[in-house]
Short mmCIF file of C-alpha atoms in Angstrom, two decimals:
data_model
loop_
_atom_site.label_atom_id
_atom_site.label_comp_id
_atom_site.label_asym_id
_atom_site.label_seq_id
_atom_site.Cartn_x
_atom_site.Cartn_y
_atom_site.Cartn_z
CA UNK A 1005 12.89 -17.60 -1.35
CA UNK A 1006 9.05 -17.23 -1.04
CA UNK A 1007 7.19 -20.06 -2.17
CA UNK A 1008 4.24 -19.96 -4.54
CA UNK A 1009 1.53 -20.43 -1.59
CA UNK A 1010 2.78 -17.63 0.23
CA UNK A 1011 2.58 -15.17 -3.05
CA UNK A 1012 -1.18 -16.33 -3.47
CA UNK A 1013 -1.58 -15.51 0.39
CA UNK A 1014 -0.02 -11.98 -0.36
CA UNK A 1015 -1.92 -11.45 -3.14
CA UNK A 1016 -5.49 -12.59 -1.70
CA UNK A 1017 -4.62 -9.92 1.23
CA UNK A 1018 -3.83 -7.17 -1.40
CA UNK A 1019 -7.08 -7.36 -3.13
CA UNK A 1020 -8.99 -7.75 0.22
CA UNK A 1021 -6.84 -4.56 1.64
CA UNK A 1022 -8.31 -2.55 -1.78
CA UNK A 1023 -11.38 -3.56 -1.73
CA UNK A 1024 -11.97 -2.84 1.35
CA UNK A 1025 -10.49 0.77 1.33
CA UNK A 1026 -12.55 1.46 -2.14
CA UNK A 1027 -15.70 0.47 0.15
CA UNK A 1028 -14.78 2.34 3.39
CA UNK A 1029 -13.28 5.77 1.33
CA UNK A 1030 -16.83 5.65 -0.73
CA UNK A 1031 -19.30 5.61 2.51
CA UNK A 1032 -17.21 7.31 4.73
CA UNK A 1033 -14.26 9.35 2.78
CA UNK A 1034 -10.81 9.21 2.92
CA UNK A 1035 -10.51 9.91 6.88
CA UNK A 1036 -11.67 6.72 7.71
CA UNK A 1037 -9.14 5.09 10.33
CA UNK A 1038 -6.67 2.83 8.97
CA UNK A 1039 -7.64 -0.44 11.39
CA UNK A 1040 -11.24 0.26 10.04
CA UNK A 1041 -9.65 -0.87 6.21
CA UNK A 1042 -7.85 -3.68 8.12
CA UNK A 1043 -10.96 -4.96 9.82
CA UNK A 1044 -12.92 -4.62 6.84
CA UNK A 1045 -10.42 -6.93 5.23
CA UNK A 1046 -9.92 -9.18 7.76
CA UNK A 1047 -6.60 -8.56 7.76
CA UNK A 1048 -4.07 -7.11 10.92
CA UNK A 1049 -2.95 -3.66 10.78
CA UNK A 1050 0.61 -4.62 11.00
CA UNK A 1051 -0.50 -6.58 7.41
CA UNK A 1052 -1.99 -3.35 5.92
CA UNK A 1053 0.70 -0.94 6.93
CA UNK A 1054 3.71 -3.54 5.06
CA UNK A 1055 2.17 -3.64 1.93
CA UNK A 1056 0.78 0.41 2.13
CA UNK A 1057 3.05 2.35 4.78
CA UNK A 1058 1.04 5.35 4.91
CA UNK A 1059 -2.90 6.28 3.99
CA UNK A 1060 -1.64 7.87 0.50
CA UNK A 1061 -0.46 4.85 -0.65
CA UNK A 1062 -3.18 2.89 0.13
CA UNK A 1063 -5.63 6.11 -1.40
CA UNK A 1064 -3.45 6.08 -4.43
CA UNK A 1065 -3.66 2.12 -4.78
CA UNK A 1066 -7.68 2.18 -4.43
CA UNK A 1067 -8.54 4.91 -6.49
CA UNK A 1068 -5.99 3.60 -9.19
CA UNK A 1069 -8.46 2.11 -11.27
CA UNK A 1070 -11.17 5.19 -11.29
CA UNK A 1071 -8.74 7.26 -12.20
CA UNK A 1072 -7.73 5.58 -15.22
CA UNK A 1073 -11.50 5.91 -15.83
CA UNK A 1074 -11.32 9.54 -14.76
CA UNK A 1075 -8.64 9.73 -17.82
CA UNK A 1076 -10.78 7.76 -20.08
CA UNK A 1077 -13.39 10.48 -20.01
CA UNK A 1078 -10.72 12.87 -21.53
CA UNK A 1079 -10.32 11.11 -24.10
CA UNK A 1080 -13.92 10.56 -25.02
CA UNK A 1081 -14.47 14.42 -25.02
CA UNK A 1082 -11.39 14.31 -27.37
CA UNK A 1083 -13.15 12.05 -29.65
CA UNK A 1084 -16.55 14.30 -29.58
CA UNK A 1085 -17.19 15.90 -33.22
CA UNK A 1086 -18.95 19.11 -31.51
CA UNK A 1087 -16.00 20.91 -29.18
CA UNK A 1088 -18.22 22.22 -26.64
CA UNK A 1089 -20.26 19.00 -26.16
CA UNK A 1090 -16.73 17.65 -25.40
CA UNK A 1091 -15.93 20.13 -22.76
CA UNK A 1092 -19.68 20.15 -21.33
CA UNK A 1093 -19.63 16.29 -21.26
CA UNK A 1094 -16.36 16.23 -19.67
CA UNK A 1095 -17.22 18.63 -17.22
CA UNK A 1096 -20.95 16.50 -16.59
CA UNK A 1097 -19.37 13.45 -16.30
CA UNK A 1098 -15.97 14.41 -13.98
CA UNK A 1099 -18.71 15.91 -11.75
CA UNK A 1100 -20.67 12.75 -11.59
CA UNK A 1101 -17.75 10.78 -10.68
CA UNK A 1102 -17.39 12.84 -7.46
CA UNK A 1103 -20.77 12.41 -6.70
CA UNK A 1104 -20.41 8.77 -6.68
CA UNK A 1105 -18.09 8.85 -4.35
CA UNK A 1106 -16.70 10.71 -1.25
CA UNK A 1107 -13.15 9.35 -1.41
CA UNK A 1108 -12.64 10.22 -4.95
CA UNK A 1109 -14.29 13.43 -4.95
CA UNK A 1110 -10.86 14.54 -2.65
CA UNK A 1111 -8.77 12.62 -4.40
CA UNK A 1112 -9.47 14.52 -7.65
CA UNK A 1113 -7.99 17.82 -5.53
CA UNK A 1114 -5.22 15.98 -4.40
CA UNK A 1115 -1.44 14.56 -5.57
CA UNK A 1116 0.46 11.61 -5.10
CA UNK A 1117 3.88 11.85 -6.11
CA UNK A 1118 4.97 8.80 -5.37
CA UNK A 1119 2.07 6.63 -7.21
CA UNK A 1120 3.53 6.94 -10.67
CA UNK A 1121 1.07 5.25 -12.83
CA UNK A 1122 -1.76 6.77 -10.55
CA UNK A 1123 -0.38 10.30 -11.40
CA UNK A 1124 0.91 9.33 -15.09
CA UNK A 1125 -3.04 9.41 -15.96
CA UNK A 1126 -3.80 12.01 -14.32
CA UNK A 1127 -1.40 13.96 -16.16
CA UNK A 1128 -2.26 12.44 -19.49
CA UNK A 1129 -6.04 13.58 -18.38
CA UNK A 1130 -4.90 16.98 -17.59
CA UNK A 1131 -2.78 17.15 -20.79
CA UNK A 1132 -6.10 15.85 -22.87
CA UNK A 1133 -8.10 18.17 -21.22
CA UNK A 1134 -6.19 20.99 -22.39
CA UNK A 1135 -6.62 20.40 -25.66
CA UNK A 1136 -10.53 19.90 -24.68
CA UNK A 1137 -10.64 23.71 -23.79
CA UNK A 1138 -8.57 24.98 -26.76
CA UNK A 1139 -11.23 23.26 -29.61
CA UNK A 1140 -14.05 24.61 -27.72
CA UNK A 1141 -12.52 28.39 -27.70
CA UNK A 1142 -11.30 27.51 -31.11
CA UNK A 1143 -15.09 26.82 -32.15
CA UNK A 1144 -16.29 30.01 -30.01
CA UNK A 1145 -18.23 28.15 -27.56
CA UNK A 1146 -15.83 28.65 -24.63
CA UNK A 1147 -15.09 32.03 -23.00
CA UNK A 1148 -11.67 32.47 -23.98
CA UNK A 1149 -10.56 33.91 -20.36
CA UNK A 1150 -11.38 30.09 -19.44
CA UNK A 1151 -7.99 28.65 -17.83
CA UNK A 1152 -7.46 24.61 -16.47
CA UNK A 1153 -7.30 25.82 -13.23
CA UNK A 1154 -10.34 27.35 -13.57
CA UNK A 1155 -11.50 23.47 -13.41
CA UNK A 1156 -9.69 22.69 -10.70
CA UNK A 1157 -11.39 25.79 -8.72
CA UNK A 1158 -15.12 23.91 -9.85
CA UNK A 1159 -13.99 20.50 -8.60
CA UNK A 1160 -12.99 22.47 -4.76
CA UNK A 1161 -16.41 23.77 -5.34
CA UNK A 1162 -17.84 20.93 -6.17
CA UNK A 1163 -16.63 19.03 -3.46
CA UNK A 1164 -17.79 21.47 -0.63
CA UNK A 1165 -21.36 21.24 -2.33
CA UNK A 1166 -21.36 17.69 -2.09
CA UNK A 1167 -20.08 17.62 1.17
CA UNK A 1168 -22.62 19.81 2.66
CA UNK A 1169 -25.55 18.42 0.63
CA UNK A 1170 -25.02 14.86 -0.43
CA UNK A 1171 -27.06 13.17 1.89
CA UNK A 1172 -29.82 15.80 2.25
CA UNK A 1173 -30.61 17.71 -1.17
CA UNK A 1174 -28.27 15.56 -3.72
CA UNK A 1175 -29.61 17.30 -6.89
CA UNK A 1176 -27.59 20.55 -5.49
CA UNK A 1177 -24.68 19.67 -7.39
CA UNK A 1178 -26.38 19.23 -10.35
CA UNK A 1179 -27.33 22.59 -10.73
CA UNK A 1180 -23.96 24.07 -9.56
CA UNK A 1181 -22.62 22.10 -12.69
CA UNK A 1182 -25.51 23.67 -14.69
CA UNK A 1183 -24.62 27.33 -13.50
CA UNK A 1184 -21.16 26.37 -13.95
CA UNK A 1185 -21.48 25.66 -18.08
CA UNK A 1186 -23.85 28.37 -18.31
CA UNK A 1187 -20.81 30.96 -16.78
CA UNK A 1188 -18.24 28.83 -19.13
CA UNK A 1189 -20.44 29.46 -22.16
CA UNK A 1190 -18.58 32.50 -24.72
CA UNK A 1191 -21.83 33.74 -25.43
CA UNK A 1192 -22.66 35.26 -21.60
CA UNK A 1193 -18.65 35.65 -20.75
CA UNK A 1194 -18.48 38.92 -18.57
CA UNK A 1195 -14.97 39.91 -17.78
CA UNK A 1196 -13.19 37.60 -14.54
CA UNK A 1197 -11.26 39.22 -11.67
CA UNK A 1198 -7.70 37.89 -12.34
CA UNK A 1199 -7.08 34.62 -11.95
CA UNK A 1200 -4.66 33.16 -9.09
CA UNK A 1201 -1.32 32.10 -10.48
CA UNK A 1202 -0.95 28.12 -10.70
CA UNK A 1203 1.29 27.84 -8.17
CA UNK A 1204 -0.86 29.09 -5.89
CA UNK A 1205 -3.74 27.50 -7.05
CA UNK A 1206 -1.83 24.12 -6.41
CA UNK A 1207 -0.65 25.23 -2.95
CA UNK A 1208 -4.53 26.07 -1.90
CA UNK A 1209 -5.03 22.45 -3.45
CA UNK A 1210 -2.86 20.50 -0.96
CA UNK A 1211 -4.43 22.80 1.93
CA UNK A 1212 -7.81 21.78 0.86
CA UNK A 1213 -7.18 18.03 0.98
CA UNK A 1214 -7.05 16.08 4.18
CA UNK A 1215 -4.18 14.79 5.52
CA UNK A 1216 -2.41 11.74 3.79
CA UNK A 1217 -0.47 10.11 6.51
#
């Protein structure tokens, strides 16, 4: 049976483990080597690997929290009277939140099957989100060729940018969020190219992101 102290020891090492891996995935993204988390928390590797067996797990576990934010901001452009504030401030703000940070701006292009409550709000963003896009076309503000994986195209985008330019010229993916409303916006729609089907769009997805193990 495991005694009370030993719980409290677990426990102290969990939040060590995810605070460290929150600290390490923001400065140096979600590559950085698993004894690097364990140092960071004072804790051995053998310690890290029982309570998260591979890097996905431990991802899923630190991001957890943002991405209950990340769904949050759904929501909010739910609650916005004007439909294409919604969508712009939803767009604006999911931007900013990879911009904050390197680890989640990958983990917004990736999946984790097995963290269900990390991936239960992500789908209950995605879901909101939907109905996001459908007021704004309803209130002929959105192009009406716009499609959610149209989104999920930006954020790949968006990610590259910030990549490439974070540390250097950080104000770059500002304006690729500006030209992106501006191309979003009914009133300058000029016919797409067809769009990639979702499936495929979901397969390029899990190439783009880096390896989970």
């Amino acid at each position: 049976m495991t005694t009370p102290g030993l719980r409290v020891d677990a426990e102290r090492n969990r939040q060590r483990i995810i605070t460290a891996a929150r600290e390490a995935f923001a400065e140096c993204g979600l590559d950085v080597p698993m004894d690097e988390v364990a140092r960071r928390a004072g804790v051995g590797v053998g310690t890290l690997y029982r309570r998260y067996p591979t890097r996905a797990d431990l991802v899923a576990a630190a991001f957890e929290q943002k991405m209950a934010a990340y769904a949050g901001i759904a929501r909010d452009a739910l609650a916005e009277p004007d439909p294409w504030q919604g969508f712009r401030g939803y767009v604006e703000r999911v931007c900013a939140m990879q911009a904050e940070d390197r680890g989640f701006n990958l983990v917004l292009t990736m999946s984790f099957p097995t963290a269900k409550r990390f991936e239960a709000d992500r789908d209950r963003s995605f879901a909101d989100f939907l109905v996001v896009v459908e007021r704004a076309k309803a209130a002929g503000r959105l192009r009406a060729d716009f499609v959610a994986e149209d989104m999920v195209m930006f954020l790949m985008a968006n990610a590259g940018v910030l990549t490439a330019t974070a540390d250097a010229a950080p104000e770059t993916s500002r304006r690729l969020v500006a030209y992106f409303l501006q191309a979003c916006a009914a009133t300058t729609a000029e016919p797409l190219p067809p769009q990639a089907a979702p499936r495929r769009m979901y397969r390029a997805m899990l190439r783009f992101a880096p390896d989970k193990r």
